[in-house]
PDB file of C-alpha atoms and ligand atoms in Angstrom:
ATOM      1  CA  MET U   5       7.949-108.669 -45.007  1.00  0.00           C
ATOM      2  CA  HIS U   6       6.728-107.293 -48.314  1.00  0.00           C
ATOM      3  CA  SER U   7       8.879-106.037 -51.158  1.00  0.00           C
ATOM      4  CA  LEU U   8       9.382-102.353 -51.815  1.00  0.00           C
ATOM      5  CA  PHE U   9       7.597-102.508 -55.147  1.00  0.00           C
ATOM      6  CA  GLU U  10       5.464-105.298 -56.622  1.00  0.00           C
ATOM      7  CA  ILE U  11       4.645-105.099 -60.317  1.00  0.00           C
ATOM      8  CA  GLN U  12       2.008-107.698 -61.134  1.00  0.00           C
ATOM      9  CA  HIS U  13       0.564-108.520 -64.567  1.00  0.00           C
ATOM     10  CA  LEU U  14       0.886-104.953 -65.774  1.00  0.00           C
ATOM     11  CA  SER U  15      -0.521-104.176 -69.224  1.00  0.00           C
ATOM     12  CA  TYR U  16      -0.940-100.887 -71.028  1.00  0.00           C
ATOM     13  CA  ALA U  17      -2.088 -99.611 -74.426  1.00  0.00           C
ATOM     14  CA  TYR U  18      -2.236 -96.107 -75.905  1.00  0.00           C
ATOM     15  CA  HIS U  19      -5.489 -95.117 -77.529  1.00  0.00           C
ATOM     16  CA  THR U  20      -5.251 -92.493 -80.230  1.00  0.00           C
ATOM     17  CA  MET U  21      -7.292 -91.365 -83.220  1.00  0.00           C
ATOM     18  CA  GLN U  22      -5.208 -93.750 -85.327  1.00  0.00           C
ATOM     19  CA  GLY U  23      -6.139 -96.695 -83.135  1.00  0.00           C
ATOM     20  CA  GLU U  24      -4.669 -98.696 -80.337  1.00  0.00           C
ATOM     21  CA  THR U  25      -0.963 -99.235 -79.649  1.00  0.00           C
ATOM     22  CA  ALA U  26      -0.347-102.065 -77.208  1.00  0.00           C
ATOM     23  CA  ALA U  27       2.777-101.039 -75.263  1.00  0.00           C
ATOM     24  CA  LEU U  28       3.079-103.470 -72.346  1.00  0.00           C
ATOM     25  CA  SER U  29       1.818-106.985 -71.888  1.00  0.00           C
ATOM     26  CA  ASP U  30       1.637-108.847 -68.595  1.00  0.00           C
ATOM     27  CA  ILE U  31       4.767-107.417 -66.934  1.00  0.00           C
ATOM     28  CA  THR U  32       5.584-108.943 -63.556  1.00  0.00           C
ATOM     29  CA  PHE U  33       8.634-108.385 -61.366  1.00  0.00           C
ATOM     30  CA  THR U  34       9.574-107.452 -57.815  1.00  0.00           C
ATOM     31  CA  VAL U  35      11.822-104.708 -56.505  1.00  0.00           C
ATOM     32  CA  ASN U  36      13.420-105.181 -53.091  1.00  0.00           C
ATOM     33  CA  THR U  37      14.974-102.422 -51.023  1.00  0.00           C
ATOM     34  CA  GLY U  38      18.536-101.796 -52.156  1.00  0.00           C
ATOM     35  CA  ASP U  39      18.085-103.430 -55.580  1.00  0.00           C
ATOM     36  CA  PHE U  40      19.608-101.866 -58.636  1.00  0.00           C
ATOM     37  CA  ILE U  41      17.565-103.077 -61.586  1.00  0.00           C
ATOM     38  CA  ALA U  42      18.328-102.313 -65.209  1.00  0.00           C
ATOM     39  CA  ILE U  43      15.671-102.628 -67.895  1.00  0.00           C
ATOM     40  CA  VAL U  44      16.824-103.224 -71.462  1.00  0.00           C
ATOM     41  CA  GLY U  45      14.845-103.799 -74.616  1.00  0.00           C
ATOM     42  CA  PRO U  46      14.587-102.739 -78.250  1.00  0.00           C
ATOM     43  CA  SER U  47      13.885 -99.105 -78.988  1.00  0.00           C
ATOM     44  CA  GLY U  48      10.160 -98.318 -78.906  1.00  0.00           C
ATOM     45  CA  CYS U  49       9.279-101.494 -76.982  1.00  0.00           C
ATOM     46  CA  GLY U  50       7.633 -99.691 -74.065  1.00  0.00           C
ATOM     47  CA  LYS U  51      10.438 -98.975 -71.562  1.00  0.00           C
ATOM     48  CA  SER U  52       9.509 -95.331 -70.925  1.00  0.00           C
ATOM     49  CA  THR U  53       5.851 -96.298 -70.728  1.00  0.00           C
ATOM     50  CA  LEU U  54       6.759 -98.804 -68.008  1.00  0.00           C
ATOM     51  CA  LEU U  55       8.656 -96.176 -65.987  1.00  0.00           C
ATOM     52  CA  ASN U  56       5.803 -93.673 -66.377  1.00  0.00           C
ATOM     53  CA  LEU U  57       3.441 -96.277 -64.947  1.00  0.00           C
ATOM     54  CA  LEU U  58       5.815 -97.017 -62.060  1.00  0.00           C
ATOM     55  CA  ALA U  59       6.090 -93.281 -61.389  1.00  0.00           C
ATOM     56  CA  GLY U  60       2.296 -93.026 -61.191  1.00  0.00           C
ATOM     57  CA  MET U  61       2.170 -90.716 -64.212  1.00  0.00           C
ATOM     58  CA  LEU U  62       0.100 -93.186 -66.213  1.00  0.00           C
ATOM     59  CA  THR U  63      -2.623 -95.472 -64.885  1.00  0.00           C
ATOM     60  CA  PRO U  64      -2.360 -99.177 -65.690  1.00  0.00           C
ATOM     61  CA  GLU U  65      -4.985-100.677 -67.927  1.00  0.00           C
ATOM     62  CA  SER U  66      -4.765-103.884 -66.000  1.00  0.00           C
ATOM     63  CA  GLY U  67      -2.477-105.269 -63.337  1.00  0.00           C
ATOM     64  CA  THR U  68      -1.404-104.177 -59.884  1.00  0.00           C
ATOM     65  CA  LEU U  69       1.312-101.867 -58.575  1.00  0.00           C
ATOM     66  CA  LEU U  70       2.049-102.124 -54.868  1.00  0.00           C
ATOM     67  CA  LEU U  71       4.510 -99.708 -53.266  1.00  0.00           C
ATOM     68  CA  ASN U  72       5.326-100.846 -49.730  1.00  0.00           C
ATOM     69  CA  GLY U  73       2.342-103.174 -49.980  1.00  0.00           C
ATOM     70  CA  ILE U  74      -0.080-100.341 -50.778  1.00  0.00           C
ATOM     71  CA  PRO U  75      -1.599 -99.677 -54.231  1.00  0.00           C
ATOM     72  CA  LEU U  76       0.212 -96.832 -55.990  1.00  0.00           C
ATOM     73  CA  THR U  77      -1.613 -93.513 -55.744  1.00  0.00           C
ATOM     74  CA  ALA U  78      -0.779 -89.890 -56.477  1.00  0.00           C
ATOM     75  CA  ASP U  79       0.388 -89.589 -52.859  1.00  0.00           C
ATOM     76  CA  SER U  80       2.969 -92.313 -53.203  1.00  0.00           C
ATOM     77  CA  ARG U  81       4.635 -90.295 -55.928  1.00  0.00           C
ATOM     78  CA  CYS U  82       6.573 -88.350 -53.330  1.00  0.00           C
ATOM     79  CA  HIS U  83       8.477 -91.509 -52.449  1.00  0.00           C
ATOM     80  CA  ILE U  84       9.657 -91.845 -56.008  1.00  0.00           C
ATOM     81  CA  GLY U  85      12.398 -89.813 -57.703  1.00  0.00           C
ATOM     82  CA  TYR U  86      12.384 -89.644 -61.491  1.00  0.00           C
ATOM     83  CA  MET U  87      15.357 -88.709 -63.627  1.00  0.00           C
ATOM     84  CA  LEU U  88      15.177 -88.377 -67.386  1.00  0.00           C
ATOM     85  CA  GLN U  89      17.462 -88.118 -70.368  1.00  0.00           C
ATOM     86  CA  GLN U  90      17.138 -84.362 -70.327  1.00  0.00           C
ATOM     87  CA  ASP U  91      18.094 -82.809 -67.012  1.00  0.00           C
ATOM     88  CA  TYR U  92      15.215 -80.280 -66.988  1.00  0.00           C
ATOM     89  CA  LEU U  93      17.273 -77.783 -65.019  1.00  0.00           C
ATOM     90  CA  LEU U  94      15.678 -74.340 -65.176  1.00  0.00           C
ATOM     91  CA  GLU U  95      18.081 -72.027 -66.990  1.00  0.00           C
ATOM     92  CA  TRP U  96      17.079 -68.909 -65.091  1.00  0.00           C
ATOM     93  CA  ARG U  97      17.713 -70.452 -61.700  1.00  0.00           C
ATOM     94  CA  SER U  98      21.126 -71.027 -60.137  1.00  0.00           C
ATOM     95  CA  ILE U  99      22.200 -74.621 -59.460  1.00  0.00           C
ATOM     96  CA  TRP U 100      21.377 -74.062 -55.792  1.00  0.00           C
ATOM     97  CA  LYS U 101      17.884 -72.801 -56.627  1.00  0.00           C
ATOM     98  CA  ASN U 102      17.382 -75.708 -59.034  1.00  0.00           C
ATOM     99  CA  VAL U 103      18.357 -78.187 -56.346  1.00  0.00           C
ATOM    100  CA  LEU U 104      15.836 -76.609 -53.956  1.00  0.00           C
ATOM    101  CA  LEU U 105      12.985 -76.654 -56.495  1.00  0.00           C
ATOM    102  CA  GLY U 106      11.378 -79.933 -55.389  1.00  0.00           C
ATOM    103  CA  LEU U 107      11.671 -78.939 -51.741  1.00  0.00           C
ATOM    104  CA  GLU U 108       9.999 -75.588 -52.501  1.00  0.00           C
ATOM    105  CA  ILE U 109       7.110 -77.301 -54.273  1.00  0.00           C
ATOM    106  CA  ARG U 110       6.606 -79.544 -51.269  1.00  0.00           C
ATOM    107  CA  HIS U 111       7.047 -76.700 -48.774  1.00  0.00           C
ATOM    108  CA  GLU U 112       9.955 -78.563 -47.250  1.00  0.00           C
ATOM    109  CA  VAL U 113      12.680 -75.916 -47.370  1.00  0.00           C
ATOM    110  CA  THR U 114      14.023 -76.154 -43.828  1.00  0.00           C
ATOM    111  CA  GLU U 115      17.397 -75.603 -42.223  1.00  0.00           C
ATOM    112  CA  GLU U 116      17.818 -79.356 -42.186  1.00  0.00           C
ATOM    113  CA  SER U 117      16.886 -79.964 -45.839  1.00  0.00           C
ATOM    114  CA  CYS U 118      19.100 -77.053 -46.965  1.00  0.00           C
ATOM    115  CA  SER U 119      22.045 -78.408 -45.069  1.00  0.00           C
ATOM    116  CA  TYR U 120      21.474 -81.837 -46.669  1.00  0.00           C
ATOM    117  CA  ALA U 121      21.354 -80.156 -50.101  1.00  0.00           C
ATOM    118  CA  LYS U 122      24.632 -78.374 -49.372  1.00  0.00           C
ATOM    119  CA  GLN U 123      26.210 -81.608 -48.197  1.00  0.00           C
ATOM    120  CA  LEU U 124      25.176 -83.427 -51.399  1.00  0.00           C
ATOM    121  CA  LEU U 125      26.453 -80.615 -53.631  1.00  0.00           C
ATOM    122  CA  LYS U 126      29.774 -80.686 -51.814  1.00  0.00           C
ATOM    123  CA  GLN U 127      30.005 -84.461 -51.898  1.00  0.00           C
ATOM    124  CA  TYR U 128      29.437 -84.531 -55.636  1.00  0.00           C
ATOM    125  CA  GLY U 129      31.826 -81.760 -56.553  1.00  0.00           C
ATOM    126  CA  LEU U 130      29.269 -79.077 -57.333  1.00  0.00           C
ATOM    127  CA  GLU U 131      29.715 -76.824 -54.324  1.00  0.00           C
ATOM    128  CA  LYS U 132      31.685 -74.216 -56.268  1.00  0.00           C
ATOM    129  CA  PHE U 133      28.942 -74.051 -58.872  1.00  0.00           C
ATOM    130  CA  SER U 134      26.052 -73.380 -56.476  1.00  0.00           C
ATOM    131  CA  HIS U 135      25.677 -69.852 -57.789  1.00  0.00           C
ATOM    132  CA  SER U 136      26.272 -70.733 -61.453  1.00  0.00           C
ATOM    133  CA  LYS U 137      23.509 -71.043 -63.991  1.00  0.00           C
ATOM    134  CA  PRO U 138      23.022 -74.482 -65.612  1.00  0.00           C
ATOM    135  CA  SER U 139      24.410 -73.168 -68.942  1.00  0.00           C
ATOM    136  CA  GLN U 140      27.776 -72.647 -67.239  1.00  0.00           C
ATOM    137  CA  LEU U 141      28.095 -76.353 -66.400  1.00  0.00           C
ATOM    138  CA  SER U 142      29.220 -79.290 -68.530  1.00  0.00           C
ATOM    139  CA  GLY U 143      26.679 -81.961 -69.521  1.00  0.00           C
ATOM    140  CA  GLY U 144      28.063 -84.360 -66.915  1.00  0.00           C
ATOM    141  CA  MET U 145      27.870 -81.768 -64.149  1.00  0.00           C
ATOM    142  CA  ARG U 146      24.328 -80.861 -65.119  1.00  0.00           C
ATOM    143  CA  GLN U 147      23.309 -84.514 -64.853  1.00  0.00           C
ATOM    144  CA  ARG U 148      24.948 -84.710 -61.411  1.00  0.00           C
ATOM    145  CA  ALA U 149      23.050 -81.563 -60.364  1.00  0.00           C
ATOM    146  CA  ALA U 150      19.814 -83.177 -61.576  1.00  0.00           C
ATOM    147  CA  LEU U 151      20.627 -86.229 -59.463  1.00  0.00           C
ATOM    148  CA  VAL U 152      21.284 -84.079 -56.374  1.00  0.00           C
ATOM    149  CA  ARG U 153      17.923 -82.344 -56.959  1.00  0.00           C
ATOM    150  CA  THR U 154      16.300 -85.790 -56.951  1.00  0.00           C
ATOM    151  CA  LEU U 155      18.258 -87.190 -53.972  1.00  0.00           C
ATOM    152  CA  VAL U 156      17.557 -84.179 -51.773  1.00  0.00           C
ATOM    153  CA  LEU U 157      13.922 -85.328 -51.614  1.00  0.00           C
ATOM    154  CA  LYS U 158      15.105 -88.629 -50.101  1.00  0.00           C
ATOM    155  CA  PRO U 159      13.089 -90.863 -52.423  1.00  0.00           C
ATOM    156  CA  ASP U 160      12.634 -94.547 -51.538  1.00  0.00           C
ATOM    157  CA  LEU U 161      12.954 -95.438 -55.198  1.00  0.00           C
ATOM    158  CA  LEU U 162      14.861 -93.801 -58.046  1.00  0.00           C
ATOM    159  CA  LEU U 163      13.619 -94.191 -61.615  1.00  0.00           C
ATOM    160  CA  LEU U 164      16.168 -93.342 -64.295  1.00  0.00           C
ATOM    161  CA  ASP U 165      15.119 -93.201 -67.951  1.00  0.00           C
ATOM    162  CA  GLU U 166      18.230 -93.301 -70.154  1.00  0.00           C
ATOM    163  CA  PRO U 167      19.771 -90.549 -68.046  1.00  0.00           C
ATOM    164  CA  PHE U 168      23.133 -90.635 -69.815  1.00  0.00           C
ATOM    165  CA  SER U 169      22.123 -90.945 -73.446  1.00  0.00           C
ATOM    166  CA  ALA U 170      22.483 -87.245 -74.215  1.00  0.00           C
ATOM    167  CA  LEU U 171      26.138 -87.325 -73.119  1.00  0.00           C
ATOM    168  CA  ASP U 172      29.154 -88.080 -75.298  1.00  0.00           C
ATOM    169  CA  TYR U 173      30.824 -91.460 -74.778  1.00  0.00           C
ATOM    170  CA  GLN U 174      33.666 -90.346 -72.454  1.00  0.00           C
ATOM    171  CA  THR U 175      31.387 -88.233 -70.268  1.00  0.00           C
ATOM    172  CA  ARG U 176      28.821 -90.985 -70.245  1.00  0.00           C
ATOM    173  CA  LEU U 177      31.351 -93.482 -68.866  1.00  0.00           C
ATOM    174  CA  SER U 178      32.450 -91.150 -66.125  1.00  0.00           C
ATOM    175  CA  VAL U 179      28.985 -89.854 -65.186  1.00  0.00           C
ATOM    176  CA  SER U 180      27.476 -93.343 -65.099  1.00  0.00           C
ATOM    177  CA  ASN U 181      30.393 -94.380 -62.902  1.00  0.00           C
ATOM    178  CA  ASP U 182      29.804 -91.404 -60.575  1.00  0.00           C
ATOM    179  CA  ILE U 183      26.065 -91.855 -60.424  1.00  0.00           C
ATOM    180  CA  GLY U 184      26.306 -95.636 -59.988  1.00  0.00           C
ATOM    181  CA  SER U 185      28.724 -95.153 -57.098  1.00  0.00           C
ATOM    182  CA  ILE U 186      26.527 -92.456 -55.531  1.00  0.00           C
ATOM    183  CA  ILE U 187      23.461 -94.696 -55.658  1.00  0.00           C
ATOM    184  CA  GLN U 188      25.481 -97.550 -54.158  1.00  0.00           C
ATOM    185  CA  LYS U 189      26.847 -95.345 -51.391  1.00  0.00           C
ATOM    186  CA  GLU U 190      23.467 -93.833 -50.547  1.00  0.00           C
ATOM    187  CA  LYS U 191      22.029 -97.395 -50.530  1.00  0.00           C
ATOM    188  CA  LYS U 192      19.233 -96.294 -52.832  1.00  0.00           C
ATOM    189  CA  THR U 193      16.891 -98.575 -54.708  1.00  0.00           C
ATOM    190  CA  ALA U 194      16.989 -97.814 -58.405  1.00  0.00           C
ATOM    191  CA  ILE U 195      15.480 -98.841 -61.722  1.00  0.00           C
ATOM    192  CA  LEU U 196      17.523 -97.785 -64.732  1.00  0.00           C
ATOM    193  CA  VAL U 197      16.206 -97.947 -68.286  1.00  0.00           C
ATOM    194  CA  THR U 198      19.005 -98.104 -70.817  1.00  0.00           C
ATOM    195  CA  HIS U 199      19.643 -99.365 -74.327  1.00  0.00           C
ATOM    196  CA  ASP U 200      23.338 -99.694 -73.489  1.00  0.00           C
ATOM    197  CA  LEU U 201      24.028-103.284 -72.426  1.00  0.00           C
ATOM    198  CA  SER U 202      27.441-102.483 -70.974  1.00  0.00           C
ATOM    199  CA  GLU U 203      25.868 -99.784 -68.840  1.00  0.00           C
ATOM    200  CA  ALA U 204      23.337-102.319 -67.547  1.00  0.00           C
ATOM    201  CA  VAL U 205      26.016-104.902 -66.665  1.00  0.00           C
ATOM    202  CA  SER U 206      28.291-102.316 -65.058  1.00  0.00           C
ATOM    203  CA  MET U 207      25.603-100.840 -62.812  1.00  0.00           C
ATOM    204  CA  ALA U 208      22.822-103.315 -62.054  1.00  0.00           C
ATOM    205  CA  ASP U 209      22.451-106.410 -59.911  1.00  0.00           C
ATOM    206  CA  ARG U 210      19.515-107.607 -61.977  1.00  0.00           C
ATOM    207  CA  VAL U 211      18.729-106.993 -65.642  1.00  0.00           C
ATOM    208  CA  ILE U 212      15.214-107.348 -67.004  1.00  0.00           C
ATOM    209  CA  VAL U 213      15.158-108.019 -70.729  1.00  0.00           C
ATOM    210  CA  LEU U 214      12.001-106.887 -72.513  1.00  0.00           C
ATOM    211  CA  SER U 215      10.729-108.200 -75.840  1.00  0.00           C
ATOM    212  CA  SER U 216       9.795-105.929 -78.726  1.00  0.00           C
ATOM    213  CA  ARG U 217       6.461-104.095 -78.483  1.00  0.00           C
ATOM    214  CA  PRO U 218       4.203-104.865 -76.725  1.00  0.00           C
ATOM    215  CA  ALA U 219       6.913-105.457 -74.158  1.00  0.00           C
ATOM    216  CA  ARG U 220       6.805-108.586 -72.063  1.00  0.00           C
ATOM    217  CA  VAL U 221       9.492-109.834 -69.713  1.00  0.00           C
ATOM    218  CA  LYS U 222      11.666-112.043 -71.881  1.00  0.00           C
ATOM    219  CA  SER U 223      14.120-112.947 -69.141  1.00  0.00           C
ATOM    220  CA  ILE U 224      15.613-111.713 -65.906  1.00  0.00           C
ATOM    221  CA  LEU U 225      19.371-112.011 -65.489  1.00  0.00           C
ATOM    222  CA  GLN U 226      21.005-111.913 -62.077  1.00  0.00           C
ATOM    223  CA  ILE U 227      24.349-110.091 -62.223  1.00  0.00           C
ATOM    224  CA  GLN U 228      26.905-111.181 -59.678  1.00  0.00           C
ATOM    225  CA  PHE U 229      30.599-110.443 -59.611  1.00  0.00           C
ATOM    226  CA  ALA U 230      33.024-112.532 -57.531  1.00  0.00           C
ATOM    227  CA  GLU U 231      34.237-109.292 -55.988  1.00  0.00           C
ATOM    228  CA  THR U 232      31.526-107.234 -54.346  1.00  0.00           C
ATOM    229  CA  ALA U 233      31.208-103.451 -53.985  1.00  0.00           C
ATOM    230  CA  LEU U 234      32.929-102.752 -57.294  1.00  0.00           C
ATOM    231  CA  THR U 235      32.314 -99.399 -58.961  1.00  0.00           C
ATOM    232  CA  PRO U 236      30.730 -99.527 -62.438  1.00  0.00           C
ATOM    233  CA  PHE U 237      34.112 -98.715 -63.924  1.00  0.00           C
ATOM    234  CA  GLU U 238      35.853-101.515 -62.040  1.00  0.00           C
ATOM    235  CA  ARG U 239      33.167-103.956 -63.132  1.00  0.00           C
ATOM    236  CA  ARG U 240      33.971-103.214 -66.745  1.00  0.00           C
ATOM    237  CA  ASN U 241      37.447-104.659 -66.214  1.00  0.00           C
ATOM    238  CA  MET U 242      36.334-107.918 -64.596  1.00  0.00           C
ATOM    239  CA  PRO U 243      36.208-111.231 -66.489  1.00  0.00           C
ATOM    240  CA  GLU U 244      32.498-111.714 -65.715  1.00  0.00           C
ATOM    241  CA  PHE U 245      31.652-108.469 -67.492  1.00  0.00           C
ATOM    242  CA  LYS U 246      32.089-109.874 -70.980  1.00  0.00           C
ATOM    243  CA  GLU U 247      30.184-113.053 -70.143  1.00  0.00           C
ATOM    244  CA  TYR U 248      27.150-111.117 -68.938  1.00  0.00           C
ATOM    245  CA  PHE U 249      27.363-108.740 -71.880  1.00  0.00           C
ATOM    246  CA  ASN U 250      27.342-111.665 -74.326  1.00  0.00           C
ATOM    247  CA  LEU U 251      24.474-113.363 -72.528  1.00  0.00           C
ATOM    248  CA  LEU U 252      22.383-110.191 -72.752  1.00  0.00           C
ATOM    249  CA  TRP U 253      23.346-109.626 -76.362  1.00  0.00           C
ATOM    250  CA  LYS U 254      22.187-113.129 -77.228  1.00  0.00           C
ATOM    251  CA  GLU U 255      18.993-112.708 -75.247  1.00  0.00           C
ATOM    252  CA  LEU U 256      18.129-109.439 -77.011  1.00  0.00           C
ATOM    253  CA  ASN U 257      18.905-110.683 -80.478  1.00  0.00           C
ATOM    254  CA  GLU U 258      16.995-113.908 -80.148  1.00  0.00           C
ATOM    255  CA  HIS U 259      13.612-113.756 -81.765  1.00  0.00           C
ATOM    256  CA  GLY U 260      10.464-114.520 -79.877  1.00  0.00           C
TER     257      GLY U 260
HETATM  258  P1  LIG B 311      10.781 -96.953 -75.391  1.00  0.00           P
HETATM  259  O1  LIG B 311      10.971 -96.063 -74.228  1.00  0.00           O
HETATM  260  O2  LIG B 311      11.063 -98.410 -75.118  1.00  0.00           O
HETATM  261  O3  LIG B 311      11.578 -96.509 -76.598  1.00  0.00           O
HETATM  262  P2  LIG B 311       8.019 -95.996 -75.299  1.00  0.00           P
HETATM  263  O4  LIG B 311       7.523 -96.512 -74.010  1.00  0.00           O
HETATM  264  O5  LIG B 311       8.394 -94.560 -75.353  1.00  0.00           O
HETATM  265  O6  LIG B 311       9.236 -96.908 -75.822  1.00  0.00           O
HETATM  266  O7  LIG B 311       6.926 -96.240 -76.411  1.00  0.00           O
HETATM  267  C1  LIG B 311       6.351 -97.519 -76.661  1.00  0.00           C
HETATM  268  C2  LIG B 311       5.385 -97.433 -77.824  1.00  0.00           C
HETATM  269  O8  LIG B 311       4.265 -96.636 -77.467  1.00  0.00           O
HETATM  270  C3  LIG B 311       5.981 -96.790 -79.065  1.00  0.00           C
HETATM  271  O9  LIG B 311       5.533 -97.518 -80.175  1.00  0.00           O
HETATM  272  C4  LIG B 311       5.428 -95.392 -79.077  1.00  0.00           C
HETATM  273  O10 LIG B 311       5.264 -94.925 -80.394  1.00  0.00           O
HETATM  274  C5  LIG B 311       4.096 -95.559 -78.376  1.00  0.00           C
HETATM  275  N1  LIG B 311       3.746 -94.348 -77.619  1.00  0.00           N
HETATM  276  C6  LIG B 311       4.494 -93.759 -76.664  1.00  0.00           C
HETATM  277  N2  LIG B 311       3.875 -92.696 -76.136  1.00  0.00           N
HETATM  278  C7  LIG B 311       2.682 -92.590 -76.789  1.00  0.00           C
HETATM  279  C8  LIG B 311       1.570 -91.692 -76.702  1.00  0.00           C
HETATM  280  N3  LIG B 311       1.553 -90.686 -75.829  1.00  0.00           N
HETATM  281  N4  LIG B 311       0.515 -91.914 -77.543  1.00  0.00           N
HETATM  282  C9  LIG B 311       0.525 -92.936 -78.420  1.00  0.00           C
HETATM  283  N5  LIG B 311       1.534 -93.819 -78.532  1.00  0.00           N
HETATM  284  C10 LIG B 311       2.602 -93.667 -77.739  1.00  0.00           C
HETATM  285 MG1  LIG B 312      12.171 -94.345 -73.933  1.00  0.00          MG
END
């Protein structure tokens, strides 16, 4: 049995007219099916670069990426869903048409995929807004619509790059709770980049702490609550929550 995703000795540098910027140094970790991994690290350390490499949008300088045991190629991209801070919903399309966009690009608009899209919209409280334009939705609803657009493609792996950071605090709490619960319920494998430690502890079962640039893996913290199957919101009220938060805080603020 191999893991879903093997990241081995991954390094990356940007080359520009001004010179070289080393972004990642010797990153190694494993993603198993059903994992929810959070990646935290100082701003500018290379987190988005790492996700872009995992999504196959950048090519590693050195190191190996194995998805289902096979080196990552452009083809494997269709098994990966990517969600960013901005929702990138197209303003001139209805929510329904936005949700179908990926399926259209892949020529996969079928009766079956449409009915799955409808089911997801209903499940996540967006059914009534199918015919609305994105501008008519709140920030939280837009982010949920972006998630439905990603889920409808049935990705094996979800990559989330600070997907809640454009939202205000209240909305952020509720949307991260919704999205965390959705991912749990759909039994998806996910990697979430966040600078919010409480978000990491409330959602993930493993947190990878990166050093400042060039990012290396400083430590990996296993998150385990005595009670299982808690929602992110419920986790925030458990005694372990504060312990993990403090551990991560210490880890991030330690030099070296
Ligand atoms: P993070 O997501 O952790 O904030 P990034 O991965 O976006 O960090 O960036 C890591 C470093 O690489 C930063 O110093 C940034 O300035 C640099 N960088 C990012 N993208 C580019 C690029 N296209 N060209 C040159 N340097 C870049
Ligand atoms: Mg970033």
